[in-house]
Amino acid sequence: MDVPAWERMLATHAPTLVVGLGVAVAGVSVANFLADVETLGFGLVPLLALGLCLTMSAGLFGLGRWLSTCGLSTEETWSVVRWCLGGMVGFVALSSLTVGLRLLEGRAVGEAALGVIVVGAGGGIGGGVAGIYYARANRAVREADHRRDALVFLNSHLRHNVLNATQVIQGYTTLLDERDDVADEYLVPIERRSDAIASLIEDVKRLSDVFSGEHTPSPTDVSTVVLRAVEDVREDHPEATFEVDVQPELYVMATDAASAVFANLLQNAVQHHDRSDPTVRVSAERAGRTVSVSIADDGPGIRDDVKDHLFESAIESGEGRGIALVKTLMNHYGGGVEVRDNDPRGTEVVVEFRRPPRRL
């Protein structure tokens, strides 16, 4: 926190300053009590007024003591003191302004010192408490920024090195595949695993972009994303039939990572099919403030006990990684995902996106 030199000097004595405010309030309270006794005589009402003021003073004492033992840094502690002073000055000024306006109106104003003392001390206590939450919130933001920067670096470093190693493996696998003395039973698992690693790294990149805050949901034409995903999966699975009913220009709140949602759902619909010629129907519907995209297959379906917990798998879990990725991205977009039985056979997964806000 960048503060002037005089503030940095005072910051080391911040708790003492708050205690000093409490002492000042106590002193003014006692003086006001003696004035009341001289005017009204010793009685219950002056004692109650003194007790109220001293309670406010004790609150400032407590705040100062807490600041001397809390885990806040010197700069954060000084920030709390500034909030405390601001609250006290602001409330005293407001109370005094109210009294002054009454006097200008020609109205009789009784002894106003008690109100000013109580309101001022209460404003100081309230300002100090607000300052504590403010300082803690700023610390949390800074720590979150540091963690984010560290994770972004670690992710970038890991992605770079693992992806490079995977590309080397894939390159040598291609060379071995051209030789006749290498059995496919060894090459196929290597190719499958290296492709899976490359896919994992790509998913991690998408999630890193999302969680680093670099890509926030913005108006995105989901129809284009869906059609591109269908074409990519169709190339990988020419035996499958894809029926697409998606209107053009369906704008939703999403990011470029939305392509991973449909890629994973379409791949699952084909790969977990029990027939050689799967059929997958993709449709989209605009309703109110949402757009729903449905991916339905005619496969074996999903058991009810599995269906109920389908989207609860962890993002790092092997076979469930794609499903967890879908759920994570849809949560980030403020949307939802639902799985249900298809009629007469198969599974239907519906992802629901928010539509962009209307322009005024």
Coordinates of C-alpha atoms in Angstrom, one line a residue:
M1 CA 0.0 0.0 0.0
D2 CA 1.6 3.3 -1.1
V3 CA 1.2 6.0 1.6
P4 CA 2.9 9.3 2.3
A5 CA 5.9 9.4 4.6
W6 CA 4.0 11.0 7.5
E7 CA 1.3 8.3 7.3
R8 CA 4.0 5.6 7.3
M9 CA 5.4 7.2 10.5
L10 CA 2.0 7.3 12.2
A11 CA 1.1 3.8 10.9
T12 CA 3.4 2.2 13.5
H13 CA 1.4 3.8 16.3
A14 CA -2.0 3.1 14.8
P15 CA -3.4 1.1 17.8
T16 CA -2.2 3.8 20.1
L17 CA -4.1 6.4 18.1
V18 CA -7.3 4.5 18.4
V19 CA -6.9 4.2 22.1
G20 CA -6.1 7.9 22.2
L21 CA -9.5 8.5 20.5
G22 CA -11.1 6.4 23.2
V23 CA -9.4 8.5 25.9
A24 CA -10.5 11.7 24.3
V25 CA -14.1 10.5 24.1
A26 CA -13.9 9.4 27.8
G27 CA -12.5 12.8 28.8
V28 CA -15.2 14.7 26.9
S29 CA -17.8 12.4 28.4
V30 CA -16.7 13.1 31.9
A31 CA -16.6 16.9 31.3
N32 CA -20.1 16.7 29.9
F33 CA -21.2 14.7 32.9
L34 CA -19.8 17.3 35.3
A35 CA -21.5 20.1 33.4
D36 CA -24.8 18.2 33.6
V37 CA -24.4 17.7 37.3
E38 CA -23.7 21.4 37.8
T39 CA -26.8 22.3 35.8
L40 CA -29.2 19.5 36.7
G41 CA -27.7 18.1 39.9
F42 CA -26.5 14.6 40.5
G43 CA -29.1 12.0 39.4
L44 CA -29.9 8.9 37.4
V45 CA -30.1 10.6 34.0
P46 CA -26.6 12.1 34.0
L47 CA -25.3 8.8 35.2
L48 CA -27.0 6.9 32.3
A49 CA -25.6 9.5 29.8
L50 CA -22.1 9.1 31.2
G51 CA -22.5 5.3 31.1
L52 CA -23.5 5.4 27.4
C53 CA -20.6 7.6 26.5
L54 CA -18.1 5.5 28.4
T55 CA -19.5 2.4 26.6
M56 CA -18.6 4.1 23.3
S57 CA -15.2 4.9 24.7
A58 CA -14.7 1.3 25.8
G59 CA -15.5 0.2 22.2
L60 CA -12.7 2.4 20.9
F61 CA -10.4 1.0 23.6
G62 CA -11.3 -2.5 22.5
L63 CA -10.7 -1.7 18.8
G64 CA -7.3 -0.3 19.6
R65 CA -6.3 -3.3 21.7
W66 CA -7.5 -5.7 19.0
L67 CA -5.4 -3.8 16.4
S68 CA -2.3 -4.3 18.6
T69 CA -2.6 -8.0 18.6
C70 CA -4.2 -8.9 15.2
G71 CA -2.4 -10.3 12.2
L72 CA -2.9 -7.2 10.0
S73 CA 0.2 -5.5 8.6
T74 CA 1.2 -2.0 9.6
E75 CA -0.2 -0.6 6.4
E76 CA -3.5 -2.5 6.9
T77 CA -3.7 -1.4 10.5
W78 CA -3.3 2.2 9.4
S79 CA -6.0 1.7 6.9
V80 CA -8.4 0.7 9.7
V81 CA -7.4 3.8 11.7
R82 CA -8.2 6.0 8.7
W83 CA -11.6 4.4 8.4
C84 CA -12.2 4.9 12.1
L85 CA -11.2 8.6 11.9
G86 CA -13.3 9.1 8.8
G87 CA -16.3 7.5 10.4
M88 CA -15.9 9.6 13.5
V89 CA -15.4 12.9 11.7
G90 CA -18.2 12.2 9.3
F91 CA -20.7 11.4 11.9
V92 CA -19.7 14.3 14.1
A93 CA -20.0 16.6 11.1
L94 CA -23.4 15.2 10.2
S95 CA -24.7 15.6 13.8
S96 CA -23.3 19.1 14.1
L97 CA -24.8 20.1 10.8
T98 CA -28.2 18.8 12.0
V99 CA -28.0 20.9 15.2
G100 CA -26.8 24.0 13.2
L101 CA -29.8 23.7 10.8
R102 CA -32.2 23.6 13.7
L103 CA -30.6 26.8 15.1
L104 CA -30.8 28.6 11.8
E105 CA -34.5 27.7 11.7
G106 CA -34.9 29.5 15.0
R107 CA -35.8 26.4 16.9
A108 CA -34.7 25.7 20.4
V109 CA -32.0 23.0 20.7
G110 CA -31.3 21.4 24.0
E111 CA -28.0 20.1 25.1
A112 CA -26.6 18.6 22.0
A113 CA -23.1 17.5 23.4
L114 CA -24.4 14.0 24.4
G115 CA -25.7 13.3 20.9
V116 CA -22.6 14.5 19.2
I117 CA -20.3 12.4 21.5
V118 CA -22.4 9.2 21.1
V119 CA -22.8 9.6 17.3
G120 CA -19.1 10.5 16.8
A121 CA -17.9 7.6 18.9
G122 CA -20.3 5.2 17.2
G123 CA -19.2 6.4 13.8
G124 CA -15.6 5.8 14.8
I125 CA -16.3 2.2 16.0
G126 CA -18.4 1.5 12.9
G127 CA -15.7 3.0 10.6
G128 CA -13.1 0.9 12.3
V129 CA -15.1 -2.3 11.9
A130 CA -15.7 -1.4 8.2
G131 CA -11.9 -0.8 7.8
I132 CA -11.1 -4.2 9.2
Y133 CA -13.3 -5.9 6.6
Y134 CA -11.9 -3.6 3.9
A135 CA -8.3 -4.5 4.9
R136 CA -9.1 -8.2 5.0
A137 CA -10.9 -8.1 1.6
N138 CA -7.9 -6.3 0.0
R139 CA -5.5 -8.9 1.5
A140 CA -7.7 -11.7 0.1
V141 CA -7.7 -10.1 -3.3
R142 CA -3.9 -9.8 -3.3
E143 CA -3.4 -13.3 -2.2
A144 CA -5.9 -14.6 -4.8
D145 CA -3.9 -12.6 -7.5
H146 CA -0.7 -14.2 -6.3
R147 CA -2.1 -17.7 -6.3
R148 CA -3.6 -17.1 -9.8
D149 CA -0.2 -15.8 -11.1
A150 CA 1.5 -18.8 -9.6
L151 CA -1.0 -21.3 -11.1
V152 CA -0.9 -19.6 -14.5
F153 CA 2.9 -19.9 -14.5
L154 CA 2.8 -23.5 -13.3
N155 CA 0.1 -24.4 -15.8
S156 CA 2.0 -22.8 -18.7
H157 CA 5.3 -24.4 -17.7
L158 CA 3.7 -27.9 -17.3
R159 CA 1.7 -27.5 -20.5
H160 CA 4.7 -26.5 -22.5
N161 CA 7.0 -29.3 -21.4
V162 CA 4.4 -32.1 -21.4
L163 CA 3.0 -31.1 -24.7
N164 CA 6.5 -31.0 -26.2
A165 CA 7.3 -34.4 -24.9
T166 CA 4.0 -35.7 -26.2
Q167 CA 4.7 -34.3 -29.7
V168 CA 8.1 -36.1 -29.6
I169 CA 6.4 -39.4 -28.7
Q170 CA 3.8 -38.9 -31.5
G171 CA 6.6 -38.1 -34.0
Y172 CA 8.5 -41.2 -33.2
T173 CA 5.4 -43.3 -33.2
T174 CA 4.6 -42.2 -36.7
L175 CA 8.1 -43.2 -37.8
L176 CA 7.8 -46.6 -36.1
D177 CA 4.4 -47.1 -37.8
E178 CA 6.1 -46.8 -41.2
R179 CA 8.3 -49.8 -40.3
D180 CA 7.1 -53.4 -41.0
D181 CA 8.9 -55.0 -38.1
V182 CA 6.9 -53.2 -35.4
A183 CA 3.7 -54.8 -34.3
D184 CA 0.5 -52.7 -34.1
E185 CA -0.3 -54.1 -30.7
Y186 CA 2.5 -51.9 -29.3
L187 CA 2.0 -48.8 -31.4
V188 CA -1.8 -48.5 -30.9
P189 CA -1.6 -48.1 -27.1
I190 CA 1.2 -45.6 -27.4
E191 CA -0.8 -43.5 -30.0
R192 CA -3.9 -43.7 -27.9
R193 CA -2.2 -42.6 -24.7
S194 CA -0.2 -39.8 -26.4
D195 CA -3.4 -38.5 -28.0
A196 CA -5.1 -38.6 -24.6
I197 CA -2.3 -36.6 -23.0
A198 CA -2.5 -34.0 -25.7
S199 CA -6.3 -33.8 -25.2
L200 CA -5.8 -33.4 -21.5
I201 CA -3.3 -30.6 -21.9
E202 CA -5.8 -28.8 -24.2
D203 CA -8.5 -29.2 -21.7
V204 CA -6.2 -27.8 -19.0
K205 CA -5.5 -24.8 -21.2
R206 CA -9.1 -24.1 -21.6
L207 CA -9.8 -24.3 -17.9
S208 CA -6.7 -22.2 -17.1
D209 CA -7.9 -19.4 -19.4
V210 CA -11.3 -19.5 -17.7
F211 CA -10.1 -19.5 -14.1
S212 CA -7.3 -17.0 -14.7
G213 CA -10.0 -14.4 -15.6
E214 CA -8.5 -13.8 -19.0
H215 CA -11.7 -14.9 -20.8
T216 CA -15.0 -13.9 -19.2
P217 CA -18.3 -14.9 -20.8
S218 CA -19.3 -12.6 -23.6
P219 CA -21.9 -12.8 -26.4
T220 CA -21.0 -15.9 -28.5
D221 CA -22.8 -17.4 -31.5
V222 CA -23.3 -20.9 -30.1
S223 CA -24.8 -22.2 -33.5
T224 CA -21.4 -21.7 -35.1
V225 CA -19.6 -23.5 -32.2
V226 CA -22.1 -26.4 -32.4
L227 CA -21.8 -26.9 -36.2
R228 CA -18.0 -26.8 -36.0
A229 CA -17.9 -29.4 -33.2
V230 CA -20.3 -31.7 -35.2
E231 CA -18.0 -31.5 -38.2
D232 CA -14.9 -32.3 -36.2
V233 CA -16.5 -35.4 -34.6
R234 CA -18.0 -36.5 -37.9
E235 CA -14.5 -36.6 -39.4
D236 CA -13.3 -38.8 -36.5
H237 CA -16.4 -41.1 -36.7
P238 CA -17.6 -41.4 -40.3
E239 CA -19.8 -44.3 -39.3
A240 CA -22.0 -42.1 -37.2
T241 CA -25.1 -40.2 -38.4
F242 CA -25.6 -36.6 -37.1
E243 CA -28.9 -34.9 -37.5
V244 CA -28.5 -31.2 -36.8
D245 CA -31.4 -28.7 -36.2
V246 CA -29.8 -25.5 -35.0
Q247 CA -30.9 -22.0 -36.0
P248 CA -28.2 -19.5 -37.0
E249 CA -27.1 -16.6 -34.8
L250 CA -28.0 -18.0 -31.4
Y251 CA -26.0 -15.7 -29.1
V252 CA -25.3 -16.9 -25.6
M253 CA -22.9 -15.8 -22.8
A254 CA -19.9 -18.1 -23.2
T255 CA -16.2 -18.2 -24.2
D256 CA -14.2 -20.0 -26.9
A257 CA -13.9 -22.9 -24.5
A258 CA -17.6 -23.7 -25.2
S259 CA -16.4 -25.8 -28.1
A260 CA -15.0 -28.3 -25.5
V261 CA -18.6 -28.7 -24.1
F262 CA -20.0 -30.0 -27.3
A263 CA -16.9 -31.9 -28.4
N264 CA -17.0 -33.9 -25.2
L265 CA -20.7 -34.5 -25.3
L266 CA -20.7 -35.5 -29.0
Q267 CA -17.7 -37.8 -28.5
N268 CA -19.4 -39.5 -25.5
A269 CA -22.6 -40.0 -27.5
V270 CA -20.6 -41.9 -30.2
Q271 CA -17.9 -43.7 -28.2
H272 CA -20.3 -45.2 -25.6
H273 CA -22.7 -46.4 -28.2
D274 CA -23.4 -50.2 -28.5
R275 CA -24.1 -50.2 -32.2
S276 CA -21.9 -49.8 -35.2
D277 CA -24.0 -47.1 -36.8
P278 CA -24.9 -44.6 -34.0
T279 CA -27.3 -41.7 -34.6
V280 CA -26.9 -38.4 -32.8
R281 CA -29.4 -35.6 -33.0
V282 CA -28.4 -32.1 -32.1
S283 CA -31.0 -29.4 -31.7
A284 CA -31.2 -25.9 -30.1
E285 CA -34.1 -23.9 -28.7
R286 CA -34.4 -20.3 -27.6
A287 CA -36.6 -19.8 -24.6
G288 CA -37.0 -16.5 -22.7
R289 CA -33.5 -15.5 -21.4
T290 CA -31.9 -18.9 -22.2
V291 CA -30.8 -21.0 -25.1
S292 CA -30.9 -24.8 -24.7
V293 CA -28.8 -27.2 -26.8
S294 CA -29.8 -30.8 -26.8
I295 CA -27.5 -33.8 -27.8
A296 CA -29.5 -37.0 -28.0
D297 CA -28.3 -40.5 -29.0
D298 CA -29.9 -43.8 -29.6
G299 CA -27.4 -45.8 -27.5
P300 CA -27.8 -48.1 -24.5
G301 CA -28.7 -45.2 -22.2
I302 CA -27.4 -44.6 -18.7
R303 CA -28.5 -46.3 -15.5
D304 CA -30.5 -44.2 -13.1
D305 CA -27.9 -44.6 -10.3
V306 CA -25.1 -43.4 -12.6
K307 CA -27.3 -40.6 -14.1
D308 CA -27.9 -39.0 -10.7
H309 CA -24.2 -38.6 -10.0
L310 CA -22.9 -38.2 -13.6
F311 CA -21.8 -34.6 -13.2
E312 CA -20.2 -35.0 -9.8
S313 CA -17.0 -36.6 -10.9
A314 CA -13.8 -34.7 -10.2
I315 CA -12.0 -32.8 -13.0
E316 CA -8.9 -35.0 -12.7
S317 CA -10.7 -38.3 -12.8
G318 CA -9.7 -40.3 -15.9
E319 CA -12.8 -41.4 -17.9
G320 CA -15.0 -38.8 -16.2
R321 CA -12.8 -35.9 -17.1
G322 CA -14.8 -34.8 -20.1
I323 CA -18.1 -34.8 -18.2
A324 CA -16.5 -32.9 -15.3
L325 CA -15.1 -30.4 -17.8
V326 CA -18.6 -29.8 -19.2
K327 CA -20.1 -29.2 -15.8
T328 CA -17.2 -26.8 -14.8
L329 CA -17.5 -24.7 -17.9
M330 CA -21.3 -24.5 -17.7
N331 CA -21.0 -23.4 -14.1
H332 CA -18.6 -20.6 -15.2
Y333 CA -21.1 -19.5 -17.8
G334 CA -23.9 -19.3 -15.3
G335 CA -25.8 -22.0 -17.1
G336 CA -26.7 -25.6 -16.4
V337 CA -26.6 -29.1 -17.7
E338 CA -29.1 -31.9 -17.4
V339 CA -29.1 -35.6 -18.4
R340 CA -32.3 -37.6 -19.1
D341 CA -33.5 -40.6 -21.0
N342 CA -34.1 -40.3 -24.7
D343 CA -37.3 -41.7 -26.2
P344 CA -37.4 -44.5 -27.2
R345 CA -33.8 -45.4 -26.5
G346 CA -30.6 -43.7 -25.5
T347 CA -29.6 -40.6 -23.6
E348 CA -30.3 -36.9 -24.0
V349 CA -28.0 -34.2 -22.5
V350 CA -29.2 -30.6 -22.4
V351 CA -26.9 -27.7 -21.8
E352 CA -28.6 -24.4 -21.0
F353 CA -26.8 -21.1 -21.6
R354 CA -27.7 -17.5 -20.6
R355 CA -28.6 -15.2 -23.4
P356 CA -26.8 -11.8 -23.5
P357 CA -28.6 -9.0 -21.7
R358 CA -30.8 -6.8 -23.8
R359 CA -29.5 -3.5 -25.0
L360 CA -31.4 -0.5 -23.8

